[in-house]
Short mmCIF file of C-alpha atoms in Angstrom, two decimals:
data_model
loop_
_atom_site.label_atom_id
_atom_site.label_comp_id
_atom_site.label_asym_id
_atom_site.label_seq_id
_atom_site.Cartn_x
_atom_site.Cartn_y
_atom_site.Cartn_z
CA MET A 1 -16.28 -7.52 -10.89
CA TYR A 2 -14.47 -9.90 -8.54
CA THR A 3 -13.21 -12.07 -11.41
CA LEU A 4 -11.69 -8.93 -12.91
CA LEU A 5 -10.13 -8.01 -9.56
CA LEU A 6 -8.74 -11.54 -9.20
CA PHE A 7 -7.08 -11.20 -12.61
CA ALA A 8 -5.77 -7.74 -11.68
CA GLY A 9 -4.37 -9.17 -8.46
CA CYS A 10 -2.56 -11.84 -10.49
CA LEU A 11 -0.97 -9.16 -12.71
CA ALA A 12 -0.07 -7.18 -9.61
CA GLY A 13 1.65 -10.22 -8.11
CA ILE A 14 3.70 -10.71 -11.26
CA THR A 15 4.77 -7.05 -11.38
CA THR A 16 5.55 -7.10 -7.65
CA VAL A 17 8.03 -9.97 -8.02
CA LEU A 18 9.62 -8.96 -11.32
CA PHE A 19 9.47 -5.15 -11.17
CA GLY A 20 8.85 -4.25 -7.51
CA PHE A 21 5.71 -2.26 -8.37
CA GLY A 22 3.82 -3.42 -5.27
CA GLY A 23 0.72 -3.82 -7.44
CA GLY A 24 -0.49 -0.25 -7.09
CA PHE A 25 0.15 0.64 -10.72
CA VAL A 26 -2.27 -2.12 -11.72
CA ILE A 27 -4.72 -2.03 -8.82
CA VAL A 28 -5.28 1.72 -8.41
CA PRO A 29 -6.39 2.44 -12.03
CA LEU A 30 -8.59 -0.67 -12.21
CA LEU A 31 -10.22 -0.28 -8.81
CA TYR A 32 -10.77 3.42 -9.46
CA ALA A 33 -12.55 2.56 -12.73
CA VAL A 34 -14.72 -0.07 -10.98
CA LEU A 35 -15.63 2.27 -8.15
CA THR A 36 -16.47 5.23 -10.39
CA ALA A 37 -18.98 2.95 -12.10
CA THR A 38 -20.57 2.29 -8.67
CA PRO A 39 -23.48 4.53 -7.62
CA ALA A 40 -22.28 7.24 -5.22
CA ALA A 41 -24.82 6.13 -2.60
CA ASP A 42 -23.19 2.69 -2.46
CA LEU A 43 -19.84 4.22 -1.62
CA GLY A 44 -21.28 6.03 1.40
CA GLN A 45 -19.32 9.20 0.61
CA PRO A 46 -19.20 11.26 -2.58
CA ASN A 47 -15.89 11.40 -4.43
CA ALA A 48 -14.46 8.57 -2.29
CA ALA A 49 -13.49 6.29 -5.19
CA MET A 50 -9.84 7.38 -5.51
CA HIS A 51 -9.29 7.29 -1.75
CA ILE A 52 -10.73 3.77 -1.55
CA ALA A 53 -8.63 2.62 -4.52
CA VAL A 54 -5.43 4.00 -3.01
CA ALA A 55 -6.16 2.68 0.50
CA THR A 56 -7.12 -0.80 -0.74
CA SER A 57 -4.04 -0.94 -2.96
CA THR A 58 -1.86 -0.06 0.03
CA ALA A 59 -3.44 -2.87 2.08
CA VAL A 60 -2.92 -5.41 -0.73
CA MET A 61 0.69 -4.24 -0.88
CA VAL A 62 1.26 -5.55 2.67
CA PHE A 63 0.37 -9.05 1.46
CA GLY A 64 2.10 -8.85 -1.93
CA ALA A 65 5.29 -7.16 -0.73
CA GLY A 66 5.58 -9.64 2.15
CA MET A 67 5.31 -12.65 -0.16
CA ALA A 68 7.60 -11.15 -2.80
CA THR A 69 10.20 -10.33 -0.15
CA LEU A 70 10.19 -13.95 0.97
CA ARG A 71 10.62 -15.15 -2.62
CA HIS A 72 13.53 -12.78 -3.28
CA HIS A 73 15.15 -13.68 0.03
CA ARG A 74 15.04 -17.36 -0.87
CA ALA A 75 16.56 -16.52 -4.27
CA LYS A 76 19.32 -14.54 -2.46
CA THR A 77 18.72 -11.43 -4.58
CA VAL A 78 18.08 -8.91 -1.75
CA PRO A 79 21.07 -6.76 -0.67
CA TRP A 80 19.84 -6.46 2.93
CA HIS A 81 22.66 -4.11 3.96
CA GLU A 82 21.15 -1.52 1.60
CA VAL A 83 17.54 -2.20 2.56
CA ARG A 84 17.68 -1.97 6.36
CA PRO A 85 18.82 1.68 6.69
CA LEU A 86 15.95 2.92 4.48
CA SER A 87 13.13 0.87 6.02
CA VAL A 88 12.43 2.92 9.16
CA TYR A 89 12.39 6.21 7.25
CA LEU A 90 10.01 4.75 4.65
CA GLY A 91 7.53 3.77 7.38
CA LEU A 92 7.66 7.24 8.95
CA GLY A 93 7.19 8.95 5.58
CA ALA A 94 4.20 6.73 4.80
CA ILE A 95 2.26 8.02 7.81
CA GLY A 96 2.50 11.57 6.50
CA GLY A 97 1.71 10.50 2.94
CA ALA A 98 -1.48 8.64 3.88
CA ALA A 99 -2.67 11.54 6.05
CA ALA A 100 -2.00 13.95 3.17
CA ALA A 101 -3.98 11.76 0.74
CA LEU A 102 -7.05 11.92 2.99
CA ALA A 103 -6.78 15.73 3.10
CA LEU A 104 -6.80 15.99 -0.71
CA SER A 105 -9.72 15.50 -3.08
CA GLY A 106 -9.89 12.30 -5.09
CA ASP A 107 -9.25 14.20 -8.34
CA ARG A 108 -6.08 15.74 -6.95
CA VAL A 109 -4.77 12.35 -5.86
CA LYS A 110 -5.52 10.98 -9.35
CA TRP A 111 -3.61 13.82 -11.04
CA ALA A 112 -0.76 13.47 -8.57
CA PHE A 113 -0.60 9.78 -9.48
CA MET A 114 -0.31 10.56 -13.19
CA ALA A 115 2.23 13.36 -12.67
CA TYR A 116 4.35 10.94 -10.63
CA LEU A 117 4.36 8.45 -13.52
CA ALA A 118 5.17 11.08 -16.16
CA VAL A 119 8.07 12.59 -14.20
CA SER A 120 9.49 9.13 -13.47
CA LEU A 121 9.45 8.20 -17.15
CA LEU A 122 11.07 11.45 -18.26
CA ASP A 123 13.74 11.14 -15.58
CA ALA A 124 14.61 7.58 -16.64
CA PHE A 125 14.94 8.55 -20.32
CA LEU A 126 16.63 11.94 -19.98
CA ARG A 127 19.17 11.23 -17.25
CA PRO A 128 21.91 8.63 -17.77
CA GLY A 129 22.28 5.61 -15.55
CA PHE A 130 18.94 3.81 -15.75
CA MET A 131 18.98 1.98 -19.07
CA HIS A 132 22.43 0.47 -18.54
CA GLN A 133 24.19 -0.71 -15.42
CA THR A 134 27.29 1.46 -15.04
CA ARG A 135 28.96 0.26 -11.83
CA PRO A 136 30.12 -3.20 -10.69
CA SER A 137 28.61 -2.72 -7.21
CA ILE A 138 26.04 -0.55 -5.41
CA ARG A 139 27.50 2.74 -4.21
CA PRO A 140 26.35 3.31 -0.58
CA MET A 141 24.37 6.38 0.51
CA GLY A 142 25.29 8.59 3.46
CA ARG A 143 23.07 8.85 6.54
CA THR A 144 21.52 12.20 5.56
CA LEU A 145 20.68 11.09 2.01
CA THR A 146 19.27 7.80 3.35
CA ALA A 147 16.94 9.64 5.73
CA ALA A 148 15.81 12.19 3.13
CA ALA A 149 15.23 9.56 0.43
CA GLY A 150 13.38 7.21 2.79
CA LEU A 151 11.01 9.89 4.10
CA LEU A 152 10.25 11.19 0.60
CA ILE A 153 9.71 7.76 -0.95
CA GLY A 154 7.49 6.61 1.94
CA CYS A 155 5.39 9.77 1.77
CA VAL A 156 4.86 9.70 -2.01
CA SER A 157 4.20 5.95 -2.08
CA ALA A 158 1.51 6.04 0.62
CA LEU A 159 -0.02 9.20 -0.86
CA LEU A 160 -0.53 7.43 -4.21
CA GLY A 161 -1.05 3.83 -3.03
CA VAL A 162 1.91 2.46 -4.99
CA GLY A 163 5.06 0.65 -4.03
CA GLY A 164 8.20 2.73 -3.78
CA SER A 165 9.75 1.04 -6.79
CA VAL A 166 9.37 4.01 -9.14
CA MET A 167 11.68 5.92 -6.81
CA THR A 168 13.83 3.18 -5.29
CA VAL A 169 14.54 1.31 -8.54
CA PRO A 170 15.91 4.36 -10.44
CA LEU A 171 17.78 5.48 -7.30
CA MET A 172 19.51 2.14 -6.83
CA ARG A 173 19.97 1.68 -10.56
CA ARG A 174 22.00 4.89 -10.75
CA ARG A 175 24.01 3.77 -7.75
CA GLY A 176 25.14 0.70 -9.68
CA ALA A 177 22.52 -1.95 -8.90
CA SER A 178 21.41 -4.50 -11.49
CA MET A 179 17.69 -4.53 -12.31
CA THR A 180 17.38 -7.81 -10.40
CA ALA A 181 18.89 -6.28 -7.25
CA ALA A 182 17.02 -2.97 -7.62
CA THR A 183 13.62 -4.62 -8.06
CA ALA A 184 14.36 -7.14 -5.30
CA MET A 185 14.98 -4.24 -2.91
CA ALA A 186 11.65 -2.63 -3.82
CA SER A 187 9.54 -5.33 -2.13
CA PRO A 188 11.06 -5.23 1.39
CA LEU A 189 11.24 -1.44 1.14
CA SER A 190 7.53 -1.31 0.25
CA LEU A 191 6.55 -3.41 3.26
CA PRO A 192 7.06 -0.87 6.11
CA MET A 193 5.46 1.83 3.96
CA ALA A 194 2.46 -0.41 3.24
CA VAL A 195 1.95 -1.36 6.92
CA ALA A 196 2.16 2.25 8.13
CA GLY A 197 0.01 3.55 5.29
CA THR A 198 -2.68 0.89 5.77
CA ALA A 199 -2.95 1.63 9.49
CA THR A 200 -3.29 5.34 8.76
CA TYR A 201 -6.01 4.82 6.13
CA MET A 202 -7.93 2.66 8.61
CA LEU A 203 -7.64 5.05 11.55
CA LEU A 204 -8.18 8.41 9.84
CA ALA A 205 -11.24 7.60 7.72
CA GLY A 206 -13.82 8.87 10.20
CA GLU A 207 -16.86 6.84 11.22
CA PRO A 208 -16.23 3.05 10.85
CA THR A 209 -19.51 2.52 8.96
CA SER A 210 -19.34 5.61 6.74
CA LEU A 211 -18.47 3.54 3.67
CA GLY A 212 -20.53 0.47 4.51
CA PRO A 213 -20.09 -2.81 6.41
CA TRP A 214 -17.44 -4.23 4.05
CA HIS A 215 -14.97 -1.44 4.70
CA ALA A 216 -12.23 -1.00 7.27
CA GLY A 217 -11.72 2.73 7.12
CA TYR A 218 -11.17 3.43 3.42
CA ILE A 219 -10.18 -0.18 2.65
CA ASP A 220 -12.70 -2.22 0.63
CA LEU A 221 -12.39 -5.64 2.28
CA ARG A 222 -14.10 -7.65 -0.47
CA ALA A 223 -11.87 -6.12 -3.13
CA PHE A 224 -8.87 -6.70 -0.87
CA LEU A 225 -9.61 -10.44 -0.57
CA ALA A 226 -10.04 -10.87 -4.33
CA LEU A 227 -6.89 -8.90 -5.10
CA ALA A 228 -4.82 -10.68 -2.45
CA ALA A 229 -5.86 -14.10 -3.78
CA GLY A 230 -4.88 -13.08 -7.30
CA SER A 231 -1.62 -11.59 -6.04
CA TRP A 232 -0.69 -14.89 -4.37
CA LEU A 233 -1.21 -16.72 -7.68
CA GLY A 234 0.76 -14.15 -9.68
CA ILE A 235 3.71 -14.27 -7.29
CA ARG A 236 3.87 -18.05 -7.56
CA LEU A 237 3.78 -17.87 -11.36
CA ALA A 238 6.49 -15.19 -11.59
CA ALA A 239 8.91 -16.53 -8.94
CA PRO A 240 10.80 -18.90 -11.32
CA TRP A 241 11.80 -15.86 -13.45
CA ILE A 242 13.63 -14.06 -10.63
CA GLY A 243 17.14 -13.19 -11.82
CA ARG A 244 16.64 -14.75 -15.25
CA ILE A 245 15.61 -11.67 -17.31
CA PRO A 246 18.52 -9.93 -19.15
CA ASP A 247 19.34 -6.61 -17.49
CA ALA A 248 18.75 -4.30 -20.48
CA LEU A 249 15.47 -6.01 -21.37
CA HIS A 250 14.36 -5.85 -17.74
CA ALA A 251 14.93 -2.06 -17.71
CA ARG A 252 13.07 -1.50 -20.99
CA VAL A 253 10.04 -3.56 -19.97
CA TYR A 254 9.94 -1.73 -16.62
CA LEU A 255 9.67 1.65 -18.38
CA GLY A 256 7.23 0.29 -20.96
CA LEU A 257 4.86 -0.85 -18.23
CA LEU A 258 5.00 2.57 -16.56
CA GLY A 259 4.12 4.20 -19.89
CA LEU A 260 1.20 1.83 -20.45
CA ILE A 261 -0.24 2.53 -17.01
CA LEU A 262 0.03 6.29 -17.57
CA ILE A 263 -1.95 5.95 -20.81
CA VAL A 264 -4.65 3.93 -19.04
CA MET A 265 -4.96 6.53 -16.27
CA LEU A 266 -5.24 9.37 -18.80
CA ALA A 267 -8.09 7.48 -20.50
CA LEU A 268 -10.11 7.06 -17.30
#
């Protein structure tokens, strides 16, 4: 199990650096599958598998997004003037999203996760502006749009345990960003959401021992350590490719990965 999680963490680290996924699109389906194969008595609560998968993914995102942000900053690919205004609103939205996830059944969170992927894919294919960069620079957002977008992205991301990339990357892409810039922004934008979401999943889970001694709230600590170690390795392996993937290819691979993850989730 832990070897598999280590490998998943490595894939998550690679997707975090190159696509801004935050790892959730790899970690949530895999960890959900592992946990559903675990006897219900070992989980401490029935139907807790999806909540644990989402919460643990959010915690791993703190580590992965932090490291990926540092890598992109060193590569000078992060447009910080676009990132800073959104960050506070993302953190605030994440608190509401994590609280909402705990109020929903695991099955509903799973279906919400898949609906999110399907809508994102359809939007990217049906509306112009994602597959090809159309502007020479990023068009700035007004204060109201920044607040609304940040709160929505933070809420949805924490609810589903994924990075905000599926919303921030298309948003910035249509505002003229290259795939390198759009995916670079996803990591620092995922960080405040991940911190706020992780704290909420830890504090609102009920009794500290309800899921066993290796849990902090809904976070599986052993899975977290294995995934974080793999994420560190994946980020190191992927860092040399920052800014080197052709823009059109980068966009196509991004959408292809989303489609693959949706297929995996439908099969679970």
